[in-house]
Short mmCIF file of C-alpha atoms in Angstrom, two decimals:
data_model
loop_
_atom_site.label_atom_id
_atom_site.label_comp_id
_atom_site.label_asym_id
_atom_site.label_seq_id
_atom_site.Cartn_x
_atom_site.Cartn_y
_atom_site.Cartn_z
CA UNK A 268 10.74 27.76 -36.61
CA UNK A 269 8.14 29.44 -33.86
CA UNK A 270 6.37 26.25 -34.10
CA UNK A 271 8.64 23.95 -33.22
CA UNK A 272 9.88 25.87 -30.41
CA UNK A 273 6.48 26.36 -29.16
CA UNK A 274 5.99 22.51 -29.88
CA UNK A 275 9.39 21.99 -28.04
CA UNK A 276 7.77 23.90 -24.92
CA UNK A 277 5.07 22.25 -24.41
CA UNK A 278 6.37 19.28 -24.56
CA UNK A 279 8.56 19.94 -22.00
CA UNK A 280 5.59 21.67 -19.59
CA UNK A 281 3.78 18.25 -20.02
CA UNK A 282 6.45 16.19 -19.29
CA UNK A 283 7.19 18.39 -15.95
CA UNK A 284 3.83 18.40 -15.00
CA UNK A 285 3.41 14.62 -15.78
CA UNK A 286 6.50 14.30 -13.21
CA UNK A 287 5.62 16.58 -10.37
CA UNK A 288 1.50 14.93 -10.64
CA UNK A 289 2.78 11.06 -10.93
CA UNK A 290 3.00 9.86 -6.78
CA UNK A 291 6.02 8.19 -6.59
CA UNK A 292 5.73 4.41 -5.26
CA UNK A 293 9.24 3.61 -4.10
CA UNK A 294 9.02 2.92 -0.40
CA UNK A 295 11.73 1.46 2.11
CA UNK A 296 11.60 -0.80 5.28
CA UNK A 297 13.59 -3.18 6.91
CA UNK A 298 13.24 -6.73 7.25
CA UNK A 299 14.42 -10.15 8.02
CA UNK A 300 14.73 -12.12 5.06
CA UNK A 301 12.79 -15.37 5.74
CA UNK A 302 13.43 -17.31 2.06
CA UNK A 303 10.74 -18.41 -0.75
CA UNK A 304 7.02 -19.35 -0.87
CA UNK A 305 5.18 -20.27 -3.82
CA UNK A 306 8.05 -17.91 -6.12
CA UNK A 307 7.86 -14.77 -4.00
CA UNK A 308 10.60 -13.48 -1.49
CA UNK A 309 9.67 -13.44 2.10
CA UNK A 310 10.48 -10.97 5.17
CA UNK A 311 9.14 -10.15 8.78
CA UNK A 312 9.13 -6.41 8.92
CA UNK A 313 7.96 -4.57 12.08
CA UNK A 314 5.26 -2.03 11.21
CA UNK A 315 3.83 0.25 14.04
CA UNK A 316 5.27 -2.42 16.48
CA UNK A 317 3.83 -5.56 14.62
CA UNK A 318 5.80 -7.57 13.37
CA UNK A 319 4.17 -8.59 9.54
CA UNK A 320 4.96 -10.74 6.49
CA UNK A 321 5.81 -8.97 3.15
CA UNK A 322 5.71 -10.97 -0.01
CA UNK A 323 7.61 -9.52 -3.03
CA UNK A 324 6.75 -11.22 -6.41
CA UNK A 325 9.55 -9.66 -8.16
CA UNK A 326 13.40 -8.51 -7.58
CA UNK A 327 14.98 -6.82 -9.91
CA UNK A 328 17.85 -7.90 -11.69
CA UNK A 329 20.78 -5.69 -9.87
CA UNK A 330 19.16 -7.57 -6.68
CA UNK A 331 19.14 -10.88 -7.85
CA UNK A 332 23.36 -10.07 -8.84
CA UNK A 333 24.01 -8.87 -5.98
CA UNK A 334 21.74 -11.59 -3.46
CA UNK A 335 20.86 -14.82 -4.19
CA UNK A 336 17.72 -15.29 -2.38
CA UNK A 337 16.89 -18.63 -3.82
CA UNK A 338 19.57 -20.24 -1.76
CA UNK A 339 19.17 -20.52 1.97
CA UNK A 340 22.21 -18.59 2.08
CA UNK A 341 20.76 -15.08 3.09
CA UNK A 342 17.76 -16.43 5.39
CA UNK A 343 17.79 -14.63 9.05
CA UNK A 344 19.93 -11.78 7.51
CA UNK A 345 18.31 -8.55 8.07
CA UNK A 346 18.08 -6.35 4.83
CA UNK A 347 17.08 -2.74 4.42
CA UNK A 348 14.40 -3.63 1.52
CA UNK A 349 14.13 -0.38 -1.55
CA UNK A 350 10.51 -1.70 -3.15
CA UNK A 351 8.14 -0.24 -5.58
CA UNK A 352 4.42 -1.23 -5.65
CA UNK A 353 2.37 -1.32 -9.15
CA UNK A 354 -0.95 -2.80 -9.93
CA UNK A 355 -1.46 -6.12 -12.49
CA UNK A 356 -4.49 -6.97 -13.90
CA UNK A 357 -4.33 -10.75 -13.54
CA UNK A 358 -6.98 -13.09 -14.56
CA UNK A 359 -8.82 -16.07 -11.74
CA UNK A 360 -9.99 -19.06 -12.61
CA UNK A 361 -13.29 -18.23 -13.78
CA UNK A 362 -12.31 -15.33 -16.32
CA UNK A 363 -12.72 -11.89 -14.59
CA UNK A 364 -9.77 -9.76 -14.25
CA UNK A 365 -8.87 -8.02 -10.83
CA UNK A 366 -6.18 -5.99 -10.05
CA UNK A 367 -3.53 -7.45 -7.92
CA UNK A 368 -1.25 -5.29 -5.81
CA UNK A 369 2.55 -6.31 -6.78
CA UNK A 370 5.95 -5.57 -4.65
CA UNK A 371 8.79 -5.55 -6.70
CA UNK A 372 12.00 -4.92 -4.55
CA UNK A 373 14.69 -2.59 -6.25
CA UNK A 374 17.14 -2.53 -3.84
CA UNK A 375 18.48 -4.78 -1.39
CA UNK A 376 21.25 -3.48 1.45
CA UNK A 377 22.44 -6.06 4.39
CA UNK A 378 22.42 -4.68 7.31
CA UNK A 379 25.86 -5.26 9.18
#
């Protein structure tokens, strides 16, 4: 019985300390949605007065529900953009791997 509580605790202080160490990657900015290019979603987004192209290879499903963005429906609409970045280890054309930054948006909110 004392081991499995003892067990049961330190589970639970990993787990906690896993969370609180872990950075989290979800970021937010807004943007004018600008359509597709080679299968990734386009916007302008102003950063430190600039305004710059971000490329998001992935939407999530709730998104894609919610906004079609393979129609030209939704291009010139501004969006407040909910995105997490992860690294892929992709493959080029002469058989090293690299890492690849990805953008996968999460949440999409049109701004009225």
């Amino acid at each position: 019985m004392k081991t499995k509580l003892i067990v049961s605790v330190f589970a639970l202080v990993a787990y906690l300390s896993t969370a609180f160490i872990t950075p989290s990657t979800q970021k937010a900015i807004s943007g004018t949605y600008e359509g597709t290019e080679e299968f990734n979603y386009v916007f302008t987004v102003e950063v430190k007065g600039e305004k710059q192209t971000m490329k998001f290879q992935y939407a999530s499903e709730e998104v894609l529900e919610n906004y079609d963005l393979d129609t030209d429906e939704y291009i010139g609409e501004d969006f407040k953009i909910t995105y997490q970045t992860s690294i892929e280890v992709v493959e080029d054309e002469d058989g090293n791997e690299e890492e690849i930054e990805v953008l996968t948006i999460t949440d999409l909110v049109l701004n009225q």
